[in-house]
Amino acid sequence: MFTNQDVMELRKKTGAGVADCKKALTETQGDMDKAVDFLREKGIATAAKKASRIAAEGIVLAKVEGKVGALVEVNCETDFVAKGDQYIAFVQSVADYVLANDVKDIDQLIADKNEETVNATAKIGEKIAIRRFVKYTADNGLVESYIHMGGKVGVLLELDGCSCDGAKELAHDVALQIAAAKPLYLTAAEVPADVVEHEKEILLAQIKNDPKLANKPEMVINKMIEGKINKYYDENCLLCQAFVKDPSITIEKLVKDAGDKMGKTLTIKRFTRFEMGEGLEKRNDDFAAEVEAQMKK
């Protein structure tokens, strides 16, 4: 009805195990196309059972080709799977797809990669979820990426003005800065007005609740708040931050000095920092108990 070569061909087409391929060909009387459908349907059913699970592990991965770069986060259920070759290959395929295509938003990316995600979920045995991505294209400079702690933190940034070796070195240093110092904004001007007002309200409440400060003149209190807001900028705005390798200078000065040495005007245009799993609910399983339960089955 079917041969070992048919089994190998089906396995190559679907990535399914030998036993599953034999079963599929048996159930479909050796019809290759129907066997592929059979395995896909089985994969979809397997993936569906995992749809309610929490996928809060995973990796952040970056790829840069020429002047185009992509940063993606894909989640799974366990750190063990996140370190596996099959899983990493899937995440790489997601980054490759973003690089090669005009993907407008995460919903489109999830839809475009749905079949592959379902198949990967069935094959790997854990829920896999594409969470977010960003793509940069440099018009007059370069795109730099940095991945920290094996995919726990990822950074993508665009530097404008030059793509020479000196600019690449600068961009790498700034990417390291972003990974370590966690800036929320590029400049102080980008901080939303409501965020600034909220910070001021908190600071004012802190002052009023401090007996040593509450009776200070209004002008003094305003100066204190202004100083605290400037400190907020220094901590949360990339260009205002002290350079981690040399705290005597800011990132803004670092960029300017590097440009002056090259005779170029360099600008950090934008950046994105992904920290794997931030904001996601984590599993709280007793892993030993889970293994024991599986062994009993």
mmCIF file of N, CA, C and O in Angstrom, residues 174-275:
data_model
loop_
_atom_site.group_PDB
_atom_site.id
_atom_site.type_symbol
_atom_site.label_atom_id
_atom_site.label_comp_id
_atom_site.label_asym_id
_atom_site.label_seq_id
_atom_site.Cartn_x
_atom_site.Cartn_y
_atom_site.Cartn_z
ATOM 1 N N VAL A 174 25.803 52.008 22.343
ATOM 2 C CA VAL A 174 24.489 52.546 22.721
ATOM 3 C C VAL A 174 23.488 51.403 22.918
ATOM 4 O O VAL A 174 22.647 51.446 23.822
ATOM 5 N N ALA A 175 23.594 50.362 22.095
ATOM 6 C CA ALA A 175 22.710 49.200 22.264
ATOM 7 C C ALA A 175 22.951 48.527 23.615
ATOM 8 O O ALA A 175 22.003 48.122 24.303
ATOM 9 N N LEU A 176 24.217 48.411 24.005
ATOM 10 C CA LEU A 176 24.541 47.871 25.326
ATOM 11 C C LEU A 176 23.946 48.747 26.431
ATOM 12 O O LEU A 176 23.442 48.241 27.436
ATOM 13 N N GLN A 177 24.023 50.050 26.239
ATOM 14 C CA GLN A 177 23.454 51.003 27.194
ATOM 15 C C GLN A 177 21.952 50.766 27.362
ATOM 16 O O GLN A 177 21.427 50.715 28.472
ATOM 17 N N ILE A 178 21.263 50.615 26.245
ATOM 18 C CA ILE A 178 19.809 50.423 26.276
ATOM 19 C C ILE A 178 19.458 49.124 26.998
ATOM 20 O O ILE A 178 18.521 49.081 27.812
ATOM 21 N N ALA A 179 20.215 48.070 26.730
ATOM 22 C CA ALA A 179 19.955 46.790 27.389
ATOM 23 C C ALA A 179 20.138 46.904 28.893
ATOM 24 O O ALA A 179 19.337 46.376 29.667
ATOM 25 N N ALA A 180 21.191 47.625 29.323
ATOM 26 C CA ALA A 180 21.526 47.689 30.742
ATOM 27 C C ALA A 180 20.699 48.717 31.503
ATOM 28 O O ALA A 180 20.245 48.458 32.623
ATOM 29 N N ALA A 181 20.477 49.892 30.903
ATOM 30 C CA ALA A 181 19.877 51.014 31.632
ATOM 31 C C ALA A 181 18.372 51.171 31.426
ATOM 32 O O ALA A 181 17.737 52.009 32.068
ATOM 33 N N LYS A 182 17.785 50.417 30.527
ATOM 34 C CA LYS A 182 16.329 50.350 30.334
ATOM 35 C C LYS A 182 15.655 51.709 30.114
ATOM 36 O O LYS A 182 14.668 52.038 30.777
ATOM 37 N N PRO A 183 16.145 52.538 29.205
ATOM 38 C CA PRO A 183 15.461 53.810 28.955
ATOM 39 C C PRO A 183 14.074 53.583 28.374
ATOM 40 O O PRO A 183 13.843 52.630 27.627
ATOM 41 N N LEU A 184 13.152 54.476 28.722
ATOM 42 C CA LEU A 184 11.774 54.394 28.219
ATOM 43 C C LEU A 184 11.550 55.301 27.018
ATOM 44 O O LEU A 184 10.651 55.053 26.212
ATOM 45 N N TYR A 185 12.359 56.341 26.898
ATOM 46 C CA TYR A 185 12.191 57.337 25.843
ATOM 47 C C TYR A 185 13.562 57.692 25.274
ATOM 48 O O TYR A 185 14.597 57.444 25.895
ATOM 49 N N LEU A 186 13.561 58.291 24.093
ATOM 50 C CA LEU A 186 14.812 58.726 23.479
ATOM 51 C C LEU A 186 15.262 60.065 24.064
ATOM 52 O O LEU A 186 16.412 60.230 24.461
ATOM 53 N N THR A 187 14.358 61.040 24.110
ATOM 54 C CA THR A 187 14.673 62.374 24.618
ATOM 55 C C THR A 187 13.638 62.795 25.655
ATOM 56 O O THR A 187 12.547 62.218 25.740
ATOM 57 N N ALA A 188 13.962 63.853 26.410
ATOM 58 C CA ALA A 188 13.018 64.383 27.393
ATOM 59 C C ALA A 188 11.761 64.909 26.715
ATOM 60 O O ALA A 188 10.661 64.829 27.276
ATOM 61 N N ALA A 189 11.912 65.428 25.504
ATOM 62 C CA ALA A 189 10.767 65.974 24.776
ATOM 63 C C ALA A 189 9.741 64.898 24.422
ATOM 64 O O ALA A 189 8.575 65.213 24.175
ATOM 65 N N GLU A 190 10.174 63.638 24.389
ATOM 66 C CA GLU A 190 9.263 62.552 24.032
ATOM 67 C C GLU A 190 8.414 62.064 25.208
ATOM 68 O O GLU A 190 7.454 61.325 25.008
ATOM 69 N N VAL A 191 8.760 62.455 26.407
ATOM 70 C CA VAL A 191 7.984 62.012 27.568
ATOM 71 C C VAL A 191 6.598 62.664 27.501
ATOM 72 O O VAL A 191 6.498 63.892 27.466
ATOM 73 N N PRO A 192 5.529 61.887 27.487
ATOM 74 C CA PRO A 192 4.177 62.462 27.385
ATOM 75 C C PRO A 192 3.878 63.415 28.539
ATOM 76 O O PRO A 192 4.317 63.193 29.675
ATOM 77 N N ALA A 193 3.142 64.464 28.239
ATOM 78 C CA ALA A 193 2.816 65.477 29.240
ATOM 79 C C ALA A 193 2.089 64.870 30.435
ATOM 80 O O ALA A 193 2.323 65.266 31.583
ATOM 81 N N ASP A 194 1.200 63.911 30.194
ATOM 82 C CA ASP A 194 0.462 63.322 31.311
ATOM 83 C C ASP A 194 1.367 62.518 32.237
ATOM 84 O O ASP A 194 1.125 62.445 33.448
ATOM 85 N N VAL A 195 2.450 61.931 31.666
ATOM 86 C CA VAL A 195 3.415 61.209 32.497
ATOM 87 C C VAL A 195 4.156 62.189 33.399
ATOM 88 O O VAL A 195 4.346 61.934 34.598
ATOM 89 N N VAL A 196 4.569 63.328 32.838
ATOM 90 C CA VAL A 196 5.267 64.354 33.626
ATOM 91 C C VAL A 196 4.357 64.882 34.734
ATOM 92 O O VAL A 196 4.773 65.022 35.898
ATOM 93 N N GLU A 197 3.098 65.158 34.400
ATOM 94 C CA GLU A 197 2.157 65.675 35.398
ATOM 95 C C GLU A 197 1.915 64.654 36.505
ATOM 96 O O GLU A 197 1.809 65.010 37.683
ATOM 97 N N HIS A 198 1.836 63.395 36.131
ATOM 98 C CA HIS A 198 1.647 62.346 37.131
ATOM 99 C C HIS A 198 2.835 62.274 38.083
ATOM 100 O O HIS A 198 2.661 62.138 39.313
ATOM 101 N N GLU A 199 4.044 62.387 37.538
ATOM 102 C CA GLU A 199 5.238 62.389 38.377
ATOM 103 C C GLU A 199 5.237 63.583 39.316
ATOM 104 O O GLU A 199 5.593 63.464 40.499
ATOM 105 N N LYS A 200 4.824 64.739 38.814
ATOM 106 C CA LYS A 200 4.771 65.947 39.648
ATOM 107 C C LYS A 200 3.775 65.784 40.793
ATOM 108 O O LYS A 200 4.030 66.213 41.925
ATOM 109 N N GLU A 201 2.635 65.174 40.503
ATOM 110 C CA GLU A 201 1.611 64.949 41.536
ATOM 111 C C GLU A 201 2.135 64.038 42.635
ATOM 112 O O GLU A 201 1.907 64.283 43.831
ATOM 113 N N ILE A 202 2.848 63.011 42.243
ATOM 114 C CA ILE A 202 3.424 62.095 43.228
ATOM 115 C C ILE A 202 4.470 62.808 44.073
ATOM 116 O O ILE A 202 4.498 62.670 45.310
ATOM 117 N N LEU A 203 5.333 63.579 43.422
ATOM 118 C CA LEU A 203 6.377 64.308 44.137
ATOM 119 C C LEU A 203 5.782 65.323 45.111
ATOM 120 O O LEU A 203 6.258 65.460 46.248
ATOM 121 N N LEU A 204 4.748 66.018 44.667
ATOM 122 C CA LEU A 204 4.100 67.007 45.532
ATOM 123 C C LEU A 204 3.478 66.328 46.750
ATOM 124 O O LEU A 204 3.580 66.834 47.884
ATOM 125 N N ALA A 205 2.854 65.170 46.533
ATOM 126 C CA ALA A 205 2.254 64.422 47.644
ATOM 127 C C ALA A 205 3.335 63.954 48.616
ATOM 128 O O ALA A 205 3.135 63.993 49.847
ATOM 129 N N GLN A 206 4.482 63.530 48.103
ATOM 130 C CA GLN A 206 5.581 63.103 48.967
ATOM 131 C C GLN A 206 6.066 64.260 49.837
ATOM 132 O O GLN A 206 6.337 64.091 51.031
ATOM 133 N N ILE A 207 6.164 65.435 49.232
ATOM 134 C CA ILE A 207 6.620 66.614 49.974
ATOM 135 C C ILE A 207 5.614 66.986 51.058
ATOM 136 O O ILE A 207 5.983 67.281 52.211
ATOM 137 N N LYS A 208 4.335 66.981 50.732
ATOM 138 C CA LYS A 208 3.295 67.348 51.704
ATOM 139 C C LYS A 208 3.217 66.361 52.861
ATOM 140 O O LYS A 208 2.806 66.724 53.969
ATOM 141 N N ASN A 209 3.605 65.121 52.599
ATOM 142 C CA ASN A 209 3.563 64.095 53.651
ATOM 143 C C ASN A 209 4.838 64.057 54.497
ATOM 144 O O ASN A 209 4.929 63.249 55.425
ATOM 145 N N ASP A 210 5.797 64.895 54.144
ATOM 146 C CA ASP A 210 7.049 64.965 54.896
ATOM 147 C C ASP A 210 7.022 66.221 55.774
ATOM 148 O O ASP A 210 7.087 67.343 55.251
ATOM 149 N N PRO A 211 6.920 66.073 57.101
ATOM 150 C CA PRO A 211 6.828 67.243 57.995
ATOM 151 C C PRO A 211 7.980 68.227 57.839
ATOM 152 O O PRO A 211 7.816 69.431 58.069
ATOM 153 N N LYS A 212 9.145 67.734 57.431
ATOM 154 C CA LYS A 212 10.297 68.606 57.279
ATOM 155 C C LYS A 212 10.226 69.467 56.017
ATOM 156 O O LYS A 212 10.933 70.476 55.910
ATOM 157 N N LEU A 213 9.379 69.072 55.074
ATOM 158 C CA LEU A 213 9.318 69.774 53.795
ATOM 159 C C LEU A 213 7.983 70.480 53.550
ATOM 160 O O LEU A 213 7.919 71.408 52.743
ATOM 161 N N ALA A 214 6.948 70.034 54.222
ATOM 162 C CA ALA A 214 5.591 70.499 53.917
ATOM 163 C C ALA A 214 5.423 72.009 54.051
ATOM 164 O O ALA A 214 4.631 72.619 53.319
ATOM 165 N N ASN A 215 6.159 72.641 54.958
ATOM 166 C CA ASN A 215 5.991 74.083 55.197
ATOM 167 C C ASN A 215 7.011 74.941 54.455
ATOM 168 O O ASN A 215 7.112 76.145 54.715
ATOM 169 N N LYS A 216 7.734 74.340 53.532
ATOM 170 C CA LYS A 216 8.685 75.109 52.731
ATOM 171 C C LYS A 216 7.927 76.084 51.829
ATOM 172 O O LYS A 216 6.783 75.815 51.425
ATOM 173 N N PRO A 217 8.530 77.213 51.482
ATOM 174 C CA PRO A 217 7.888 78.154 50.558
ATOM 175 C C PRO A 217 7.567 77.493 49.218
ATOM 176 O O PRO A 217 8.270 76.571 48.795
ATOM 177 N N GLU A 218 6.512 77.957 48.561
ATOM 178 C CA GLU A 218 6.081 77.360 47.297
ATOM 179 C C GLU A 218 7.196 77.376 46.256
ATOM 180 O O GLU A 218 7.354 76.414 45.495
ATOM 181 N N MET A 219 7.972 78.465 46.218
ATOM 182 C CA MET A 219 9.048 78.567 45.240
ATOM 183 C C MET A 219 10.094 77.470 45.474
ATOM 184 O O MET A 219 10.605 76.863 44.522
ATOM 185 N N VAL A 220 10.374 77.188 46.724
ATOM 186 C CA VAL A 220 11.350 76.148 47.068
ATOM 187 C C VAL A 220 10.812 74.770 46.678
ATOM 188 O O VAL A 220 11.527 73.944 46.104
ATOM 189 N N ILE A 221 9.530 74.552 46.962
ATOM 190 C CA ILE A 221 8.896 73.278 46.614
ATOM 191 C C ILE A 221 8.913 73.066 45.099
ATOM 192 O O ILE A 221 9.212 71.967 44.617
ATOM 193 N N ASN A 222 8.610 74.112 44.350
ATOM 194 C CA ASN A 222 8.622 74.008 42.881
ATOM 195 C C ASN A 222 10.018 73.673 42.359
ATOM 196 O O ASN A 222 10.166 72.907 41.394
ATOM 197 N N LYS A 223 11.042 74.270 42.987
ATOM 198 C CA LYS A 223 12.421 73.987 42.590
ATOM 199 C C LYS A 223 12.773 72.514 42.876
ATOM 200 O O LYS A 223 13.465 71.857 42.094
ATOM 201 N N MET A 224 12.286 72.024 44.016
ATOM 202 C CA MET A 224 12.542 70.634 44.369
ATOM 203 C C MET A 224 11.901 69.690 43.357
ATOM 204 O O MET A 224 12.514 68.713 42.912
ATOM 205 N N ILE A 225 10.667 70.018 42.994
ATOM 206 C CA ILE A 225 9.962 69.179 42.011
ATOM 207 C C ILE A 225 10.660 69.225 40.660
ATOM 208 O O ILE A 225 10.831 68.196 39.991
ATOM 209 N N GLU A 226 11.092 70.417 40.269
ATOM 210 C CA GLU A 226 11.802 70.560 38.994
ATOM 211 C C GLU A 226 13.071 69.715 38.979
ATOM 212 O O GLU A 226 13.389 69.050 37.988
ATOM 213 N N GLY A 227 13.793 69.708 40.092
ATOM 214 C CA GLY A 227 15.007 68.910 40.187
ATOM 215 C C GLY A 227 14.721 67.423 40.097
ATOM 216 O O GLY A 227 15.450 66.673 39.438
ATOM 217 N N LYS A 228 13.620 67.001 40.740
ATOM 218 C CA LYS A 228 13.232 65.587 40.694
ATOM 219 C C LYS A 228 12.809 65.170 39.281
ATOM 220 O O LYS A 228 13.094 64.055 38.840
ATOM 221 N N ILE A 229 12.107 66.076 38.586
ATOM 222 C CA ILE A 229 11.694 65.762 37.207
ATOM 223 C C ILE A 229 12.917 65.642 36.307
ATOM 224 O O ILE A 229 12.980 64.748 35.445
ATOM 225 N N ASN A 230 13.890 66.507 36.504
ATOM 226 C CA ASN A 230 15.123 66.404 35.715
ATOM 227 C C ASN A 230 15.837 65.075 35.985
ATOM 228 O O ASN A 230 16.410 64.469 35.076
ATOM 229 N N LYS A 231 15.779 64.620 37.239
ATOM 230 C CA LYS A 231 16.371 63.326 37.573
ATOM 231 C C LYS A 231 15.605 62.199 36.878
ATOM 232 O O LYS A 231 16.208 61.216 36.419
ATOM 233 N N TYR A 232 14.285 62.352 36.770
ATOM 234 C CA TYR A 232 13.467 61.366 36.054
ATOM 235 C C TYR A 232 13.919 61.280 34.595
ATOM 236 O O TYR A 232 14.069 60.183 34.044
ATOM 237 N N TYR A 233 14.159 62.453 33.978
ATOM 238 C CA TYR A 233 14.658 62.471 32.601
ATOM 239 C C TYR A 233 16.010 61.770 32.505
ATOM 240 O O TYR A 233 16.262 60.983 31.576
ATOM 241 N N ASP A 234 16.896 62.059 33.467
ATOM 242 C CA ASP A 234 18.235 61.474 33.450
ATOM 243 C C ASP A 234 18.187 59.954 33.544
ATOM 244 O O ASP A 234 19.054 59.259 32.998
ATOM 245 N N GLU A 235 17.190 59.421 34.221
ATOM 246 C CA GLU A 235 17.094 57.982 34.423
ATOM 247 C C GLU A 235 16.355 57.274 33.296
ATOM 248 O O GLU A 235 16.645 56.112 33.001
ATOM 249 N N ASN A 236 15.404 57.968 32.671
ATOM 250 C CA ASN A 236 14.491 57.297 31.748
ATOM 251 C C ASN A 236 14.609 57.694 30.282
ATOM 252 O O ASN A 236 13.978 57.061 29.432
ATOM 253 N N CYS A 237 15.385 58.714 29.969
ATOM 254 C CA CYS A 237 15.556 59.170 28.583
ATOM 255 C C CYS A 237 16.975 58.844 28.120
ATOM 256 O O CYS A 237 17.952 59.286 28.746
ATOM 257 N N LEU A 238 17.078 58.082 27.051
ATOM 258 C CA LEU A 238 18.370 57.566 26.607
ATOM 259 C C LEU A 238 19.433 58.643 26.484
ATOM 260 O O LEU A 238 20.534 58.505 27.016
ATOM 261 N N LEU A 239 19.143 59.726 25.765
ATOM 262 C CA LEU A 239 20.166 60.745 25.518
ATOM 263 C C LEU A 239 20.569 61.485 26.781
ATOM 264 O O LEU A 239 21.654 62.081 26.842
ATOM 265 N N CYS A 240 19.720 61.454 27.816
ATOM 266 C CA CYS A 240 20.031 62.115 29.086
ATOM 267 C C CYS A 240 20.799 61.208 30.040
ATOM 268 O O CYS A 240 21.375 61.688 31.031
ATOM 269 N N GLN A 241 20.808 59.915 29.770
ATOM 270 C CA GLN A 241 21.431 58.972 30.691
ATOM 271 C C GLN A 241 22.950 59.108 30.696
ATOM 272 O O GLN A 241 23.574 59.422 29.683
ATOM 273 N N ALA A 242 23.544 58.821 31.863
ATOM 274 C CA ALA A 242 24.999 58.732 31.953
ATOM 275 C C ALA A 242 25.452 57.453 31.252
ATOM 276 O O ALA A 242 24.825 56.397 31.398
ATOM 277 N N PHE A 243 26.510 57.544 30.481
ATOM 278 C CA PHE A 243 27.035 56.407 29.738
ATOM 279 C C PHE A 243 27.567 55.374 30.733
ATOM 280 O O PHE A 243 28.383 55.692 31.598
ATOM 281 N N VAL A 244 27.115 54.124 30.631
ATOM 282 C CA VAL A 244 27.490 53.108 31.615
ATOM 283 C C VAL A 244 28.992 52.841 31.632
ATOM 284 O O VAL A 244 29.554 52.485 32.667
ATOM 285 N N LYS A 245 29.668 53.023 30.503
ATOM 286 C CA LYS A 245 31.115 52.787 30.456
ATOM 287 C C LYS A 245 31.914 53.993 30.943
ATOM 288 O O LYS A 245 33.099 53.850 31.288
ATOM 289 N N ASP A 246 31.295 55.157 30.959
ATOM 290 C CA ASP A 246 31.944 56.394 31.424
ATOM 291 C C ASP A 246 30.864 57.339 31.941
ATOM 292 O O ASP A 246 30.373 58.196 31.207
ATOM 293 N N PRO A 247 30.482 57.217 33.208
ATOM 294 C CA PRO A 247 29.377 58.014 33.765
ATOM 295 C C PRO A 247 29.613 59.525 33.767
ATOM 296 O O PRO A 247 28.691 60.292 34.073
ATOM 297 N N SER A 248 30.822 59.954 33.398
ATOM 298 C CA SER A 248 31.091 61.396 33.373
ATOM 299 C C SER A 248 30.473 62.070 32.154
ATOM 300 O O SER A 248 30.415 63.307 32.099
ATOM 301 N N ILE A 249 30.011 61.287 31.180
ATOM 302 C CA ILE A 249 29.378 61.867 29.994
ATOM 303 C C ILE A 249 28.004 61.237 29.770
ATOM 304 O O ILE A 249 27.741 60.110 30.188
ATOM 305 N N THR A 250 27.142 61.980 29.115
ATOM 306 C CA THR A 250 25.816 61.455 28.760
ATOM 307 C C THR A 250 25.881 60.759 27.397
ATOM 308 O O THR A 250 26.848 60.917 26.644
ATOM 309 N N ILE A 251 24.853 60.033 27.086
ATOM 310 C CA ILE A 251 24.781 59.396 25.768
ATOM 311 C C ILE A 251 24.719 60.465 24.676
ATOM 312 O O ILE A 251 25.304 60.293 23.594
ATOM 313 N N GLU A 252 24.050 61.560 24.937
ATOM 314 C CA GLU A 252 23.987 62.650 23.957
ATOM 315 C C GLU A 252 25.385 63.153 23.624
ATOM 316 O O GLU A 252 25.729 63.351 22.453
ATOM 317 N N LYS A 253 26.228 63.333 24.659
ATOM 318 C CA LYS A 253 27.596 63.801 24.429
ATOM 319 C C LYS A 253 28.431 62.716 23.757
ATOM 320 O O LYS A 253 29.274 63.016 22.898
ATOM 321 N N LEU A 254 28.206 61.474 24.134
ATOM 322 C CA LEU A 254 28.917 60.362 23.506
ATOM 323 C C LEU A 254 28.697 60.361 22.001
ATOM 324 O O LEU A 254 29.639 60.224 21.212
ATOM 325 N N VAL A 255 27.444 60.530 21.601
ATOM 326 C CA VAL A 255 27.094 60.527 20.177
ATOM 327 C C VAL A 255 27.707 61.739 19.473
ATOM 328 O O VAL A 255 28.269 61.620 18.374
ATOM 329 N N LYS A 256 27.617 62.901 20.111
ATOM 330 C CA LYS A 256 28.160 64.120 19.502
ATOM 331 C C LYS A 256 29.680 64.034 19.343
ATOM 332 O O LYS A 256 30.224 64.375 18.278
ATOM 333 N N ASP A 257 30.356 63.558 20.380
ATOM 334 C CA ASP A 257 31.819 63.448 20.317
ATOM 335 C C ASP A 257 32.251 62.470 19.226
ATOM 336 O O ASP A 257 33.218 62.725 18.496
ATOM 337 N N ALA A 258 31.532 61.358 19.108
ATOM 338 C CA ALA A 258 31.860 60.379 18.070
ATOM 339 C C ALA A 258 31.671 60.980 16.682
ATOM 340 O O ALA A 258 32.491 60.787 15.781
ATOM 341 N N GLY A 259 30.599 61.742 16.508
ATOM 342 C CA GLY A 259 30.351 62.397 15.221
ATOM 343 C C GLY A 259 31.409 63.423 14.880
ATOM 344 O O GLY A 259 31.859 63.521 13.730
ATOM 345 N N ASP A 260 31.824 64.199 15.890
ATOM 346 C CA ASP A 260 32.864 65.211 15.671
ATOM 347 C C ASP A 260 34.167 64.564 15.204
ATOM 348 O O ASP A 260 34.865 65.105 14.326
ATOM 349 N N LYS A 261 34.514 63.409 15.778
ATOM 350 C CA LYS A 261 35.744 62.719 15.383
ATOM 351 C C LYS A 261 35.686 62.249 13.933
ATOM 352 O O LYS A 261 36.711 62.202 13.245
ATOM 353 N N MET A 262 34.473 61.913 13.485
ATOM 354 C CA MET A 262 34.302 61.412 12.115
ATOM 355 C C MET A 262 34.005 62.534 11.122
ATOM 356 O O MET A 262 33.972 62.302 9.914
ATOM 357 N N GLY A 263 33.757 63.730 11.645
ATOM 358 C CA GLY A 263 33.332 64.817 10.771
ATOM 359 C C GLY A 263 31.920 64.610 10.256
ATOM 360 O O GLY A 263 31.560 65.059 9.157
ATOM 361 N N LYS A 264 31.091 63.926 11.061
ATOM 362 C CA LYS A 264 29.714 63.616 10.686
ATOM 363 C C LYS A 264 28.753 64.102 11.763
ATOM 364 O O LYS A 264 29.129 64.281 12.923
ATOM 365 N N THR A 265 27.507 64.302 11.361
ATOM 366 C CA THR A 265 26.451 64.573 12.331
ATOM 367 C C THR A 265 25.696 63.269 12.558
ATOM 368 O O THR A 265 24.981 62.793 11.669
ATOM 369 N N LEU A 266 25.903 62.679 13.732
ATOM 370 C CA LEU A 266 25.286 61.400 14.047
ATOM 371 C C LEU A 266 24.070 61.603 14.936
ATOM 372 O O LEU A 266 24.074 62.456 15.827
ATOM 373 N N THR A 267 23.052 60.783 14.711
ATOM 374 C CA THR A 267 21.812 60.895 15.471
ATOM 375 C C THR A 267 21.256 59.503 15.764
ATOM 376 O O THR A 267 21.176 58.664 14.854
ATOM 377 N N ILE A 268 20.896 59.270 17.018
ATOM 378 C CA ILE A 268 20.136 58.064 17.341
ATOM 379 C C ILE A 268 18.680 58.377 17.016
ATOM 380 O O ILE A 268 18.040 59.183 17.683
ATOM 381 N N LYS A 269 18.151 57.771 15.977
ATOM 382 C CA LYS A 269 16.801 58.099 15.530
ATOM 383 C C LYS A 269 15.720 57.412 16.352
ATOM 384 O O LYS A 269 14.684 57.991 16.660
ATOM 385 N N ARG A 270 15.935 56.153 16.708
ATOM 386 C CA ARG A 270 14.916 55.397 17.438
ATOM 387 C C ARG A 270 15.529 54.122 17.991
ATOM 388 O O ARG A 270 16.591 53.677 17.552
ATOM 389 N N PHE A 271 14.839 53.537 18.956
ATOM 390 C CA PHE A 271 15.293 52.264 19.516
ATOM 391 C C PHE A 271 14.094 51.515 20.084
ATOM 392 O O PHE A 271 13.048 52.096 20.406
ATOM 393 N N THR A 272 14.262 50.199 20.203
ATOM 394 C CA THR A 272 13.276 49.343 20.857
ATOM 395 C C THR A 272 14.015 48.370 21.754
ATOM 396 O O THR A 272 15.045 47.816 21.366
ATOM 397 N N ARG A 273 13.483 48.184 22.941
ATOM 398 C CA ARG A 273 14.042 47.205 23.881
ATOM 399 C C ARG A 273 12.941 46.233 24.287
ATOM 400 O O ARG A 273 11.901 46.640 24.797
ATOM 401 N N PHE A 274 13.163 44.942 24.023
ATOM 402 C CA PHE A 274 12.245 43.890 24.458
ATOM 403 C C PHE A 274 12.899 43.114 25.592
ATOM 404 O O PHE A 274 14.048 42.674 25.463
ATOM 405 N N GLU A 275 12.176 42.940 26.680
ATOM 406 C CA GLU A 275 12.611 42.034 27.740
ATOM 407 C C GLU A 275 11.654 40.861 27.739
ATOM 408 O O GLU A 275 10.448 41.042 27.899
#
